[in-house]
C-alpha positions as a LaTeX table, in Angstrom:
\begin{tabular}{lrrr}
\hline
Residue & $x$ (\AA) & $y$ (\AA) & $z$ (\AA) \\
\hline
Unk1 & $-12.50$ & 51.29 & $-29.64$ \\
Unk2 & $-15.06$ & 54.04 & $-29.14$ \\
Unk3 & $-16.99$ & 53.67 & $-32.38$ \\
Unk4 & $-20.71$ & 53.09 & $-32.81$ \\
Unk5 & $-23.09$ & 52.93 & $-29.89$ \\
Unk6 & $-23.38$ & 49.50 & $-28.24$ \\
Unk7 & $-26.28$ & 47.29 & $-29.23$ \\
Unk8 & $-29.20$ & 47.49 & $-26.85$ \\
Unk9 & $-29.80$ & 43.75 & $-27.05$ \\
Unk10 & $-26.26$ & 42.67 & $-26.09$ \\
Unk11 & $-25.67$ & 39.85 & $-23.62$ \\
Unk12 & $-25.20$ & 40.71 & $-19.96$ \\
Unk13 & $-22.49$ & 38.90 & $-18.04$ \\
Unk14 & $-23.44$ & 36.84 & $-14.99$ \\
Unk15 & $-21.74$ & 35.17 & $-12.07$ \\
Unk16 & $-23.03$ & 32.46 & $-9.74$ \\
Unk17 & $-23.87$ & 33.55 & $-6.19$ \\
Unk18 & $-25.48$ & 31.83 & $-3.23$ \\
Unk19 & $-28.80$ & 33.35 & $-4.36$ \\
Unk20 & $-28.42$ & 32.14 & $-7.95$ \\
Unk21 & $-27.15$ & 33.96 & $-11.02$ \\
Unk22 & $-26.49$ & 37.68 & $-10.59$ \\
Unk23 & $-25.54$ & 40.26 & $-13.22$ \\
Unk24 & $-21.79$ & 40.92 & $-13.25$ \\
Unk25 & $-21.34$ & 44.27 & $-14.93$ \\
Unk26 & $-18.31$ & 46.41 & $-14.27$ \\
Unk27 & $-18.21$ & 49.88 & $-15.77$ \\
Unk28 & $-14.85$ & 50.54 & $-17.41$ \\
Unk29 & $-15.89$ & 53.36 & $-19.68$ \\
Unk30 & $-15.34$ & 50.97 & $-22.59$ \\
Unk31 & $-17.82$ & 49.00 & $-24.63$ \\
Unk32 & $-17.24$ & 45.31 & $-24.09$ \\
Unk33 & $-14.52$ & 44.02 & $-21.76$ \\
Unk34 & $-11.69$ & 45.39 & $-23.88$ \\
Unk35 & $-13.64$ & 48.02 & $-25.76$ \\
Unk36 & $-15.27$ & 45.88 & $-28.46$ \\
Unk37 & $-18.56$ & 43.98 & $-28.49$ \\
Unk38 & $-18.98$ & 41.29 & $-31.15$ \\
Unk39 & $-21.79$ & 38.93 & $-32.01$ \\
Unk40 & $-21.33$ & 35.37 & $-33.19$ \\
Unk41 & $-22.15$ & 36.60 & $-36.71$ \\
Unk42 & $-19.37$ & 39.21 & $-36.38$ \\
Unk43 & $-16.92$ & 36.50 & $-35.37$ \\
Unk44 & $-17.95$ & 34.28 & $-38.30$ \\
Unk45 & $-17.41$ & 37.19 & $-40.72$ \\
Unk46 & $-14.02$ & 37.85 & $-39.12$ \\
Unk47 & $-12.96$ & 34.23 & $-39.61$ \\
Unk48 & $-14.27$ & 34.19 & $-43.19$ \\
Unk49 & $-12.22$ & 37.31 & $-43.87$ \\
Unk50 & $-9.09$ & 35.62 & $-42.55$ \\
Unk51 & $-9.75$ & 32.64 & $-44.80$ \\
Unk52 & $-10.70$ & 34.29 & $-48.08$ \\
Unk53 & $-10.36$ & 38.06 & $-48.17$ \\
Unk54 & $-7.01$ & 38.60 & $-46.52$ \\
Unk55 & $-3.99$ & 38.88 & $-48.80$ \\
Unk56 & $-2.00$ & 35.58 & $-48.46$ \\
Unk57 & 1.26 & 37.39 & $-47.64$ \\
Unk58 & $-0.50$ & 39.44 & $-44.95$ \\
Unk59 & $-2.16$ & 36.30 & $-43.55$ \\
Unk60 & 1.24 & 34.59 & $-43.37$ \\
Unk61 & 2.74 & 37.60 & $-41.56$ \\
Unk62 & $-0.22$ & 37.77 & $-39.16$ \\
Unk63 & 0.35 & 34.19 & $-38.01$ \\
Unk64 & 4.17 & 34.26 & $-38.03$ \\
Unk65 & 5.42 & 33.90 & $-34.44$ \\
Unk66 & 7.52 & 36.72 & $-33.05$ \\
Unk67 & 11.11 & 35.86 & $-32.18$ \\
Unk68 & 11.70 & 35.20 & $-28.48$ \\
Unk69 & 7.98 & 35.26 & $-27.72$ \\
Unk70 & 7.39 & 31.66 & $-26.68$ \\
Unk71 & 5.45 & 30.47 & $-23.67$ \\
Unk72 & 5.34 & 26.80 & $-22.65$ \\
Unk73 & 1.70 & 27.31 & $-21.60$ \\
Unk74 & 0.38 & 29.41 & $-24.46$ \\
Unk75 & 2.70 & 28.74 & $-27.40$ \\
Unk76 & 4.28 & 31.34 & $-29.64$ \\
Unk77 & 2.87 & 34.85 & $-29.91$ \\
Unk78 & 1.99 & 36.22 & $-33.37$ \\
Unk79 & 0.20 & 39.60 & $-33.67$ \\
Unk80 & $-2.45$ & 38.81 & $-31.04$ \\
Unk81 & $-2.62$ & 35.12 & $-31.87$ \\
Unk82 & $-1.14$ & 32.23 & $-29.90$ \\
Unk83 & 0.39 & 29.64 & $-32.23$ \\
Unk84 & 0.05 & 26.22 & $-30.61$ \\
Unk85 & $-0.34$ & 22.52 & $-31.22$ \\
Unk86 & $-3.27$ & 20.46 & $-29.99$ \\
Unk87 & $-3.39$ & 16.71 & $-30.43$ \\
Unk88 & $-0.46$ & 17.08 & $-32.84$ \\
Unk89 & $-2.33$ & 19.58 & $-35.04$ \\
Unk90 & $-1.37$ & 23.19 & $-35.78$ \\
Unk91 & $-3.59$ & 25.74 & $-33.98$ \\
Unk92 & $-4.07$ & 29.51 & $-34.18$ \\
Unk93 & $-5.81$ & 30.83 & $-31.06$ \\
Unk94 & $-7.12$ & 34.22 & $-29.96$ \\
Unk95 & $-8.62$ & 34.05 & $-26.45$ \\
Unk96 & $-9.96$ & 36.94 & $-24.41$ \\
Unk97 & $-12.41$ & 38.14 & $-21.87$ \\
Unk98 & $-12.94$ & 40.02 & $-18.65$ \\
Unk99 & $-15.69$ & 41.02 & $-16.25$ \\
Unk100 & $-17.74$ & 37.86 & $-16.75$ \\
Unk101 & $-17.34$ & 37.64 & $-20.53$ \\
Unk102 & $-15.08$ & 35.11 & $-22.23$ \\
Unk103 & $-14.28$ & 34.30 & $-25.83$ \\
Unk104 & $-12.03$ & 31.90 & $-27.67$ \\
Unk105 & $-11.37$ & 31.71 & $-31.38$ \\
Unk106 & $-9.59$ & 28.43 & $-32.10$ \\
Unk107 & $-8.48$ & 27.90 & $-35.71$ \\
Unk108 & $-7.15$ & 24.65 & $-37.22$ \\
Unk109 & $-6.01$ & 26.01 & $-40.61$ \\
Unk110 & $-4.81$ & 22.66 & $-42.02$ \\
Unk111 & $-8.18$ & 21.03 & $-41.26$ \\
Unk112 & $-10.23$ & 24.10 & $-42.33$ \\
Unk113 & $-11.98$ & 24.20 & $-38.94$ \\
Unk114 & $-12.65$ & 27.16 & $-36.67$ \\
Unk115 & $-14.28$ & 26.84 & $-33.24$ \\
Unk116 & $-15.72$ & 30.04 & $-31.76$ \\
Unk117 & $-17.00$ & 30.19 & $-28.19$ \\
Unk118 & $-18.60$ & 33.29 & $-26.65$ \\
Unk119 & $-19.68$ & 33.06 & $-23.01$ \\
Unk120 & $-21.29$ & 35.51 & $-20.62$ \\
Unk121 & $-20.88$ & 33.65 & $-17.34$ \\
Unk122 & $-17.92$ & 34.25 & $-15.03$ \\
Unk123 & $-17.45$ & 30.57 & $-14.18$ \\
Unk124 & $-17.34$ & 29.20 & $-17.73$ \\
Unk125 & $-14.05$ & 28.63 & $-19.51$ \\
Unk126 & $-14.40$ & 29.48 & $-23.20$ \\
Unk127 & $-10.99$ & 27.89 & $-23.80$ \\
Unk128 & $-12.04$ & 24.57 & $-22.22$ \\
Unk129 & $-15.26$ & 24.55 & $-24.26$ \\
Unk130 & $-13.53$ & 25.31 & $-27.57$ \\
Unk131 & $-10.92$ & 22.61 & $-26.93$ \\
Unk132 & $-13.63$ & 20.05 & $-26.08$ \\
Unk133 & $-15.51$ & 20.84 & $-29.30$ \\
Unk134 & $-12.30$ & 20.66 & $-31.35$ \\
Unk135 & $-11.37$ & 17.29 & $-29.82$ \\
Unk136 & $-14.81$ & 15.94 & $-30.74$ \\
Unk137 & $-14.70$ & 17.32 & $-34.28$ \\
Unk138 & $-11.10$ & 16.30 & $-34.99$ \\
Unk139 & $-10.75$ & 13.11 & $-32.94$ \\
Unk140 & $-9.50$ & 10.99 & $-35.86$ \\
Unk141 & $-7.02$ & 13.62 & $-37.09$ \\
Unk142 & $-5.68$ & 14.21 & $-33.58$ \\
Unk143 & $-5.23$ & 10.49 & $-32.97$ \\
Unk144 & $-3.32$ & 10.12 & $-36.25$ \\
Unk145 & $-1.12$ & 13.18 & $-35.54$ \\
Unk146 & $-0.50$ & 12.54 & $-31.84$ \\
Unk147 & 3.16 & 12.20 & $-30.87$ \\
Unk148 & 4.47 & 8.94 & $-29.45$ \\
Unk149 & 3.91 & 8.38 & $-25.76$ \\
Unk150 & 6.42 & 10.11 & $-23.50$ \\
Unk151 & 8.71 & 8.03 & $-21.35$ \\
Unk152 & 10.30 & 8.94 & $-18.06$ \\
Unk153 & 13.98 & 9.88 & $-18.30$ \\
Unk154 & 16.06 & 9.12 & $-15.21$ \\
Unk155 & 17.86 & 12.28 & $-14.04$ \\
Unk156 & 20.13 & 12.75 & $-11.07$ \\
Unk157 & 19.30 & 15.41 & $-8.48$ \\
Unk158 & 22.11 & 17.56 & $-9.94$ \\
Unk159 & 20.64 & 17.24 & $-13.44$ \\
Unk160 & 17.18 & 18.18 & $-12.15$ \\
Unk161 & 18.61 & 21.24 & $-10.43$ \\
Unk162 & 20.49 & 22.21 & $-13.58$ \\
Unk163 & 17.30 & 22.13 & $-15.62$ \\
Unk164 & 14.97 & 23.64 & $-13.05$ \\
Unk165 & 11.38 & 23.51 & $-14.36$ \\
Unk166 & 11.92 & 25.32 & $-17.68$ \\
Unk167 & 14.92 & 25.30 & $-19.95$ \\
Unk168 & 15.46 & 27.06 & $-23.26$ \\
Unk169 & 17.99 & 25.82 & $-25.80$ \\
Unk170 & 20.24 & 28.68 & $-26.87$ \\
Unk171 & 21.01 & 26.82 & $-30.10$ \\
Unk172 & 17.44 & 26.20 & $-31.30$ \\
Unk173 & 15.30 & 28.45 & $-29.09$ \\
Unk174 & 13.17 & 25.44 & $-28.10$ \\
Unk175 & 11.65 & 25.52 & $-24.62$ \\
Unk176 & 11.69 & 22.33 & $-22.55$ \\
Unk177 & 9.49 & 21.72 & $-19.53$ \\
Unk178 & 10.69 & 19.31 & $-16.86$ \\
Unk179 & 7.94 & 17.44 & $-15.03$ \\
Unk180 & 9.22 & 15.33 & $-12.08$ \\
Unk181 & 7.94 & 11.77 & $-11.73$ \\
Unk182 & 8.60 & 9.08 & $-9.12$ \\
Unk183 & 10.79 & 7.21 & $-11.62$ \\
Unk184 & 12.64 & 10.27 & $-12.96$ \\
Unk185 & 11.21 & 13.09 & $-15.06$ \\
Unk186 & 9.38 & 13.72 & $-18.29$ \\
Unk187 & 10.75 & 16.44 & $-20.53$ \\
Unk188 & 8.27 & 18.08 & $-22.91$ \\
\hline
\end{tabular}
């Protein structure tokens, strides 16, 4: 994006040093870490557009996960969005950042909640902050939607080796994560 000139009053990114906070600006030839600067008001307008202005069919296509684009850490990929679950609730997430800037747009479409975090400090996790805010705002809904507690499943050494750490079902496309425990393993 090489459109309008950057705002003169934009936030500067910082990083902690032994002498305190120091500016952390890296010149990439782009405006903003990936070429775009946005204010909180810009992000609110963007979210409002997704909610009300966008054609429903286009909105559905925008958040439809791509085939074979699943990650056990980030969820399914859909046109720049990560489709996840948090506390049992459906989530649409668009994180980003570089060079001391971080952003996270965390949408809970079924609860009509969007959490937007913009940070300009290299040691702050926008994703951690947005998740903490969402857990506070949706504590009751998350508790009601949370899956049953996981139980350890005893597996032999051969079964553990067969699974490895990740396993994908060819029949359903589901991804399973094997987490070893003293009493066996938990499969997510």
